[in-house]
Short mmCIF file of C-alpha atoms in Angstrom, two decimals:
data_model
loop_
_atom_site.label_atom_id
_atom_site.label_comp_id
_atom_site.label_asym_id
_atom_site.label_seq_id
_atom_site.Cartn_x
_atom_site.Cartn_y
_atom_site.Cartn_z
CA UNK A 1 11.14 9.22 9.55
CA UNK A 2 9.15 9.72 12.72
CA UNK A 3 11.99 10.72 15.57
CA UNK A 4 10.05 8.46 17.99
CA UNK A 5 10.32 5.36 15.70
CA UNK A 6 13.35 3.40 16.00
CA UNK A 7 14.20 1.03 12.87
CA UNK A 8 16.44 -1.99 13.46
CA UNK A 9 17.67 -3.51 10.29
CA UNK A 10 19.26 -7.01 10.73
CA UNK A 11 21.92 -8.17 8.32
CA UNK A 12 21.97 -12.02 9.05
CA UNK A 13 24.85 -12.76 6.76
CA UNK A 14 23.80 -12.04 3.65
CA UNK A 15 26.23 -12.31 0.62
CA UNK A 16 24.82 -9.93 -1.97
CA UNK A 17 24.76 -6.04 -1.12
CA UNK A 18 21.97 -6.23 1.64
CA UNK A 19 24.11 -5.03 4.07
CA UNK A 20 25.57 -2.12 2.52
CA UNK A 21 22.43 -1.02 1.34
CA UNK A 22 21.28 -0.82 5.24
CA UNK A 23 24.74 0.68 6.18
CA UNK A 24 23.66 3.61 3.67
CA UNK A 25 20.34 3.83 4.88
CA UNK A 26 21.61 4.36 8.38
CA UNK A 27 23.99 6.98 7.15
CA UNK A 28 21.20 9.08 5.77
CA UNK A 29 19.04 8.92 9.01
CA UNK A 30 19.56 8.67 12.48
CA UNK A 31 16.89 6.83 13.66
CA UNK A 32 18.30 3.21 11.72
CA UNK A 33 20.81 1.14 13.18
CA UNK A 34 22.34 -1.78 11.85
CA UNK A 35 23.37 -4.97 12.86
CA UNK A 36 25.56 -7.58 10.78
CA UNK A 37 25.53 -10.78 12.05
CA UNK A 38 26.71 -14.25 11.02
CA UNK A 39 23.79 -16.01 9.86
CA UNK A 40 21.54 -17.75 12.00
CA UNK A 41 18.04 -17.39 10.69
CA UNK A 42 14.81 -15.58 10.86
CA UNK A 43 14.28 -16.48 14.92
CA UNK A 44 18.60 -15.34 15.69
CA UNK A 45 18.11 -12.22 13.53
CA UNK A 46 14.44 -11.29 15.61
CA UNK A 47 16.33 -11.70 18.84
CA UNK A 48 18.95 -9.68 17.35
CA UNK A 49 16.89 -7.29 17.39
CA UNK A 50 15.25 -7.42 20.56
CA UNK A 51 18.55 -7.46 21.85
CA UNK A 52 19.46 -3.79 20.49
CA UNK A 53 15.84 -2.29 20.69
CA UNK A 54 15.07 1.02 23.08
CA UNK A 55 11.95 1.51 22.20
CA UNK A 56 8.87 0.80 24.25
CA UNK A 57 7.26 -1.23 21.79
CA UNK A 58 8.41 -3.63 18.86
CA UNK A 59 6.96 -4.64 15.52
CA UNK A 60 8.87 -6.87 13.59
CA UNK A 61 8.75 -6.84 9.58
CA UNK A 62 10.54 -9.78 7.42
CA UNK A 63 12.32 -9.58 4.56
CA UNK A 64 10.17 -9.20 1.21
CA UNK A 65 7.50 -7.87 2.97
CA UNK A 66 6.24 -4.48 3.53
CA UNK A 67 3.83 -1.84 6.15
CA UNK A 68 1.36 0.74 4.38
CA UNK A 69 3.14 4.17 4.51
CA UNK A 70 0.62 5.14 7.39
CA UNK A 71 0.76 2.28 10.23
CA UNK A 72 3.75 3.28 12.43
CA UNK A 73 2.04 6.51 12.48
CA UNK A 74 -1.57 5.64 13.40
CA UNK A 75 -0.35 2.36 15.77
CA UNK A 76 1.77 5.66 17.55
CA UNK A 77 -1.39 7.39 17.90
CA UNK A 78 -3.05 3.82 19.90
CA UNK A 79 -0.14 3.41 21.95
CA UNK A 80 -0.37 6.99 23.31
CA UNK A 81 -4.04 6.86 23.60
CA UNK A 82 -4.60 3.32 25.15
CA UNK A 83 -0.78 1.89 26.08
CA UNK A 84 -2.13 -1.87 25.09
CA UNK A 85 -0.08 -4.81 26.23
CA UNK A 86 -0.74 -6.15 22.74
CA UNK A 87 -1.92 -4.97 19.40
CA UNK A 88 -2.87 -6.55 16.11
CA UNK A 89 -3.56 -5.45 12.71
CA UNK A 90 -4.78 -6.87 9.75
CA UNK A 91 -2.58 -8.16 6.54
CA UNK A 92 -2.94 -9.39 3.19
CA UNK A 93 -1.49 -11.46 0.67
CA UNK A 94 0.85 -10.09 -2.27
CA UNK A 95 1.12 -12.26 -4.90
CA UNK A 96 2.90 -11.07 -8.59
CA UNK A 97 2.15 -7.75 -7.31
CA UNK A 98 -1.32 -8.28 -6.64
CA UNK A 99 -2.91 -7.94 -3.17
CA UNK A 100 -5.32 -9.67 -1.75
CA UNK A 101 -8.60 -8.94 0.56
CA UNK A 102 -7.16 -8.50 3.79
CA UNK A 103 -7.71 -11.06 6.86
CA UNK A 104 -8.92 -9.98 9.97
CA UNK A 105 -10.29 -11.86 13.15
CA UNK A 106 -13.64 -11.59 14.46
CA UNK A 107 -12.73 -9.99 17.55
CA UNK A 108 -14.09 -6.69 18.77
CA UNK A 109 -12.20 -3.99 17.15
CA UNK A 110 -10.59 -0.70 18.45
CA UNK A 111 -11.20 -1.51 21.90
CA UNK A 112 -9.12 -2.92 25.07
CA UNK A 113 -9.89 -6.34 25.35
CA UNK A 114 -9.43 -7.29 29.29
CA UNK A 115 -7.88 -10.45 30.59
CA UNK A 116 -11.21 -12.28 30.77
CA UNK A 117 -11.29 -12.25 27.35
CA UNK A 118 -7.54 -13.62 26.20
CA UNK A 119 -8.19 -16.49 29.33
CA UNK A 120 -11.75 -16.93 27.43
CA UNK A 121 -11.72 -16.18 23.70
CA UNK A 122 -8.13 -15.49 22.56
CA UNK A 123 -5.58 -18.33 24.10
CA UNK A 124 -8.06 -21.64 23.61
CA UNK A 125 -7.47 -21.88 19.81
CA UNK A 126 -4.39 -20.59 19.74
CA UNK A 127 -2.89 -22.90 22.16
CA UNK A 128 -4.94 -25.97 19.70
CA UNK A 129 -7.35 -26.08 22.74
CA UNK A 130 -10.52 -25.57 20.98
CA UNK A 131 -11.35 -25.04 16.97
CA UNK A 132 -12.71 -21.10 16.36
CA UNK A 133 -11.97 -19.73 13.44
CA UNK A 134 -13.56 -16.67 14.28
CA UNK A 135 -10.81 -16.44 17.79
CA UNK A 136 -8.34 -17.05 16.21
CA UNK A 137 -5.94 -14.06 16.54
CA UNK A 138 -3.48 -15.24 13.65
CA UNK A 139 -0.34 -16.75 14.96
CA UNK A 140 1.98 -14.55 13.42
CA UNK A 141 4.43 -12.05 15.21
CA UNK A 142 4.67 -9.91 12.40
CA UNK A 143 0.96 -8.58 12.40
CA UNK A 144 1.46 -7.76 16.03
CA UNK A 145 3.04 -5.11 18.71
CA UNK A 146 4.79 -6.16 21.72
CA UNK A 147 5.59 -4.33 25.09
CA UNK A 148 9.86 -4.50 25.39
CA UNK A 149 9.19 -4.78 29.11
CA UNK A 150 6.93 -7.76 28.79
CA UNK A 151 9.99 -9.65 26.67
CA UNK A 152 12.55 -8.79 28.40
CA UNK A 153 11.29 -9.43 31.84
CA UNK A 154 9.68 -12.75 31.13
CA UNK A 155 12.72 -13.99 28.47
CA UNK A 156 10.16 -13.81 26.13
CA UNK A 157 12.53 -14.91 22.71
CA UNK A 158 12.43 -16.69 19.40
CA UNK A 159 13.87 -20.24 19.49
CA UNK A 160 17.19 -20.03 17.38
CA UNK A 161 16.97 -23.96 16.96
CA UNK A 162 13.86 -23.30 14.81
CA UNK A 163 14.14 -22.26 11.10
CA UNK A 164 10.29 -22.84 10.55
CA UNK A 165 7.13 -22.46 12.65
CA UNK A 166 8.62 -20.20 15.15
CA UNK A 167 5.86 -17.82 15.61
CA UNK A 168 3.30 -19.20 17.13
CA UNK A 169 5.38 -20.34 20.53
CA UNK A 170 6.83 -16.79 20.83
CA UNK A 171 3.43 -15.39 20.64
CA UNK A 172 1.75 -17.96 23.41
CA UNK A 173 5.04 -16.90 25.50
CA UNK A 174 4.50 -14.15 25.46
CA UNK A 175 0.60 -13.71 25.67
CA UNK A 176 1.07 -15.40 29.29
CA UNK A 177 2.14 -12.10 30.55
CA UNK A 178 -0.55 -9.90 29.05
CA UNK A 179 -3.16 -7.72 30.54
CA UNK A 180 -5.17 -6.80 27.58
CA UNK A 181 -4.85 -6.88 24.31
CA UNK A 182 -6.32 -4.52 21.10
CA UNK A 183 -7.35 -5.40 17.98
CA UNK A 184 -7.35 -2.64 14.89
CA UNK A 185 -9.61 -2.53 12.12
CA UNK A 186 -6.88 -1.35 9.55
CA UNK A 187 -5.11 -3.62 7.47
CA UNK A 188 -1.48 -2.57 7.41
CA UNK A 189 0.96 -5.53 6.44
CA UNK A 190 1.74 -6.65 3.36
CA UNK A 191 2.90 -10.60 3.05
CA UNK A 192 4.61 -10.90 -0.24
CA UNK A 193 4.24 -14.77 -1.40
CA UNK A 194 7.49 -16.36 -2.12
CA UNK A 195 7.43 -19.56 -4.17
CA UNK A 196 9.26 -21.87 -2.14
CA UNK A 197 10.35 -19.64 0.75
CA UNK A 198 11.14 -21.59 3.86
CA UNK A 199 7.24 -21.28 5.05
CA UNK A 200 6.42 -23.74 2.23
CA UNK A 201 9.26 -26.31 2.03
CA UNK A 202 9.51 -29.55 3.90
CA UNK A 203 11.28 -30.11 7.08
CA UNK A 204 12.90 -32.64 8.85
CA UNK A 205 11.82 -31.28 12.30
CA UNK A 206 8.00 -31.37 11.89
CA UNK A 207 7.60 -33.89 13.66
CA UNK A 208 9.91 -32.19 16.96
CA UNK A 209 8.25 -29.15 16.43
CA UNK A 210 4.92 -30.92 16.92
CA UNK A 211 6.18 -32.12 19.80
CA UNK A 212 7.99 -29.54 21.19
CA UNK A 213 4.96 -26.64 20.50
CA UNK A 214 2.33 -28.98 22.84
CA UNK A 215 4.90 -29.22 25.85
CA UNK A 216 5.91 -25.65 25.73
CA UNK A 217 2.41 -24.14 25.78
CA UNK A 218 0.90 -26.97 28.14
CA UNK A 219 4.16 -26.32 30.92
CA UNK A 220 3.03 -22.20 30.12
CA UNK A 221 -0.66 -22.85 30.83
CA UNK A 222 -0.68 -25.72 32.72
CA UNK A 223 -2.25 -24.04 35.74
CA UNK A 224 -5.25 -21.96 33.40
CA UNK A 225 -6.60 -25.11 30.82
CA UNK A 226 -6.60 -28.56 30.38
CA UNK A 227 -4.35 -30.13 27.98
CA UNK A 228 -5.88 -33.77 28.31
CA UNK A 229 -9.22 -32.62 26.75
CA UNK A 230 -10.92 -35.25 23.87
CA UNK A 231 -10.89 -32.27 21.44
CA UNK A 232 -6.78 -31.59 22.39
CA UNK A 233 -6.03 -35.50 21.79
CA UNK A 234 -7.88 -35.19 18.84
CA UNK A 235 -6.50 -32.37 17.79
CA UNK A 236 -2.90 -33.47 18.29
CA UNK A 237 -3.22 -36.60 16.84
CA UNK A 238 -4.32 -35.47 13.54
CA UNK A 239 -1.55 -33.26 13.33
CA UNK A 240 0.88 -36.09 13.62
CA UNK A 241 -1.01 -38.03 10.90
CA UNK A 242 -1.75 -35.40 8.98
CA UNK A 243 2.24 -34.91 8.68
CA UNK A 244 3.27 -38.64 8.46
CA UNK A 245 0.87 -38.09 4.98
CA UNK A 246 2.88 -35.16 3.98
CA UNK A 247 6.40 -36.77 5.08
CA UNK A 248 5.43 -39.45 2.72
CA UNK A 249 4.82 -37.54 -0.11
CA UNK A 250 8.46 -36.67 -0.10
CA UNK A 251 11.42 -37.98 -2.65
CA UNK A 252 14.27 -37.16 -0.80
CA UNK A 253 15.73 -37.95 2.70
CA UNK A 254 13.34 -40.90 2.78
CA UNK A 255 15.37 -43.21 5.37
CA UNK A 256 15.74 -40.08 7.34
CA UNK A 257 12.14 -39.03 7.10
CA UNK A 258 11.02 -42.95 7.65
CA UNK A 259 13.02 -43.26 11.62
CA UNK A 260 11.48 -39.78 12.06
CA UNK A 261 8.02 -41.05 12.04
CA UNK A 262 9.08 -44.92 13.73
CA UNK A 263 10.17 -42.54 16.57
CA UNK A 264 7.67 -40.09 16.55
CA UNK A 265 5.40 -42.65 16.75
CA UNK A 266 7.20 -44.34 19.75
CA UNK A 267 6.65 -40.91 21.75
CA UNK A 268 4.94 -41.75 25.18
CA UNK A 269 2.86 -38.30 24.31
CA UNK A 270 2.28 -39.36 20.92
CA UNK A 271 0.97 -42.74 22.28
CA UNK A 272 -1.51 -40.77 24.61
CA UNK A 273 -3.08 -39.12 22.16
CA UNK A 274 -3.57 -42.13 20.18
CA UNK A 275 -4.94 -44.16 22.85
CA UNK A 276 -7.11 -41.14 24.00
CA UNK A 277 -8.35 -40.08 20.41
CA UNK A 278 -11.76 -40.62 19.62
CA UNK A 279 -11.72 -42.42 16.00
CA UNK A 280 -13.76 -41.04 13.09
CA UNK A 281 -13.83 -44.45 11.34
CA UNK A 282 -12.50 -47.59 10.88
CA UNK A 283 -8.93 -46.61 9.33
CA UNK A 284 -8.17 -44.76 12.85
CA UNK A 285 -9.33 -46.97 15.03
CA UNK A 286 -7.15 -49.28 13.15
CA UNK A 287 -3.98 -47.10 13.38
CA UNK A 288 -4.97 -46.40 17.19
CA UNK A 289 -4.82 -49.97 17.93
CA UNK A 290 -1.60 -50.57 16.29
CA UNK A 291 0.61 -47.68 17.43
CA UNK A 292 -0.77 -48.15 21.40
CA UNK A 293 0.44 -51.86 20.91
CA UNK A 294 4.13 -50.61 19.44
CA UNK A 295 3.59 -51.90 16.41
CA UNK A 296 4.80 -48.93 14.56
CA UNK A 297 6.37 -50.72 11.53
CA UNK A 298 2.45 -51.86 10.56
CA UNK A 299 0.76 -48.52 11.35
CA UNK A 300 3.42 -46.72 8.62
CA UNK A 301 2.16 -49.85 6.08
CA UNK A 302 -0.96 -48.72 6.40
CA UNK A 303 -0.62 -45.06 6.03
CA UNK A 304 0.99 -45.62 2.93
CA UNK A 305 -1.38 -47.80 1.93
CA UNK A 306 -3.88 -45.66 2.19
CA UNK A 307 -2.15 -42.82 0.63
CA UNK A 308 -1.25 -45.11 -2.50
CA UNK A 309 -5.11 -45.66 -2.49
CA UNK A 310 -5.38 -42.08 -2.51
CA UNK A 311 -3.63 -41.23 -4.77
CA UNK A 312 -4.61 -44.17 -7.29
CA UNK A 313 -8.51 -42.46 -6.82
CA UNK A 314 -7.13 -39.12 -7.67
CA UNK A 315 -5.47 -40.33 -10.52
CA UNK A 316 -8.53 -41.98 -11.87
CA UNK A 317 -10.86 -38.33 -11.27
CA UNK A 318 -8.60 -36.41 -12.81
CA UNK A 319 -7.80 -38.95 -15.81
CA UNK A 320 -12.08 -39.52 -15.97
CA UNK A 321 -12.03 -35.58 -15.82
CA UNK A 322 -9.99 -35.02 -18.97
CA UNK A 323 -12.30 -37.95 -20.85
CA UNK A 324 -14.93 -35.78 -20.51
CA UNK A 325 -13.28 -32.28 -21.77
CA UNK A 326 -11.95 -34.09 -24.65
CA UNK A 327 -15.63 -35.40 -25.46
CA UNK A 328 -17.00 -31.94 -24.53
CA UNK A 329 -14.55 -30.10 -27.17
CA UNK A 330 -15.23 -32.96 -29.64
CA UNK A 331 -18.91 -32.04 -29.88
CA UNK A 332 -18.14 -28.49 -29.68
CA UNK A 333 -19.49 -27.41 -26.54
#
């Protein structure tokens, strides 16, 4: 291993040989350290880590996943050439071994981007304040590299409440305290798709974390943009709807899930963005009008009405779908 590169491995109370398999590691090379914790999660086992770093810089890298063999080496060589606040990368999916075509940004490439342009281009849609696909920088900490001195100056940390969603906040956080910022044109990390990992299943905090993501970047920006834009009330809005569909969907924790969206929807914020929202048709207008007048109990009737109906038309496609491969394999075709 490079002598420059430091490698943290975080043992966050695992119960098969994980640990002992890092302590050996470590034993065969200076440069790893180990830490075994209790466990806490992905967000207690980052900070864990931030916590013991020396190095200048920090890349983080989760369990199951993987770097190319040459990216420590060649995001050395940008560091020491251009000493970026912040760098990204590209990174593809890994699915039963296979990769996929890597994802990268439309950002300019191999170049310091100054603070006009993370003000400007980078922080709008990433903070939900305007939809660019082209922006957007990926919210993900692990395709990224930090400055130590940024973090630990500005208590830049994961939230250890969290067990989901817990990148995106940590990289606003911390983006408040950037310079520049420099995007490469290599793809280096590897996501390896788990089926149900934690990324994909359900939680019973959605609806918090909703919450909780607009207030933290609107009280870290609240002196650069406008939170109390149409397109932000729109924006915001959906979300919550979008994820009262999705909680519905759901066969367990039902009564739990059910006072999570009667109070959700009771939120003064959530209420705002209701009452601001401009309605795409006559369902929302509909829900608009009956969550602004606290008649919650009505607005969840009708989103599960409307999801029954849904899902009765689905039904019917896909059942008028096989009719006509049955027909089509009758007359041979």
């Amino acid at each position: 291993m490079d002598g420059s590169v430091e490698l943290i491995l975080v043992d966050d109370g695992s119960k098969d040989r994980s640990g002992a398999i890092c302590d050996a590691y470590a034993a065969e090379n200076e440069n790893i350290r180990v830490i075994h914790k209790e466990n806490g999660g992905l967000s207690s086992a980052r900070n864990a880590g931030i916590f013991n770093a020396t190095g200048r810089y920090l890349v983080f890298l989760d369990a199951d996943d993987y770097l190319d063999k040459d990216a420590l080496a060649q995001i050395c060589d940008v560091i020491n050439t251009v000493h970026p606040d912040c760098i990204d990368f590209g990174w593809r999916y890994v699915s039963n071994g296979k990769a996929m075509a890597p994802a990268f940004h439309k950002l300019p490439k191999n170049t310091l981007l100054g603070e006009n342009v993370l003000t400007e281009q980078i922080l709008p849609p990433l903070l939900n304040l305007r939809n660019d696909p082209d922006g957007f920088i990926f919210d993900f900490s692990w395709n990224k590299v930090f400055l130590r001195e940024i973090i630990s100056q500005n208590g830049v940390m994961f939230d250890e409440s969290r067990r989901i969603w817990e990148d995106r906040p940590f990289v606003a956080h911390y983006l408040r305290y950037c310079k520049n910022y420099y995007a490469m044109d290599r793809c280096y990390y590897n996501y390896v798709f788990t089926f149900n990992s934690l990324s994909q299943r359900y939680s019973l905090d959605f609806f918090r974390i909703i919450l909780a993501n607009f207030r933290h970047y609107s009280e870290l920006y609240a002196d650069l943009f406008d939170f109390d834009t149409q397109y932000a009330n729109d924006y915001w809005c959906h979300a919550i709807e979008n994820m009262i569909f999705r909680s519905l969907e759901q066969k367990e924790n039902t009564e739990q899930i059910r006072q999570n969206m009667l109070e959700t929807l009771a939120d003064p914020q959530v209420v705002h963005w209701y009452a601001r929202r401009n309605p795409e048709n006559a369902f929302e207008k509909k829900m608009s009008s009956l969550v602004i007048s606290d008649q919650r109990e009505k607005a969840l009737l009708g989103y599960e009405k409307k999801q029954n109906k849904q899902r009765k038309q689905e039904a019917r496609r896909a059942s008028l779908y096989r009719a006509k491969q049955t027909v089509k394999k009758m007359l041979g075709r």
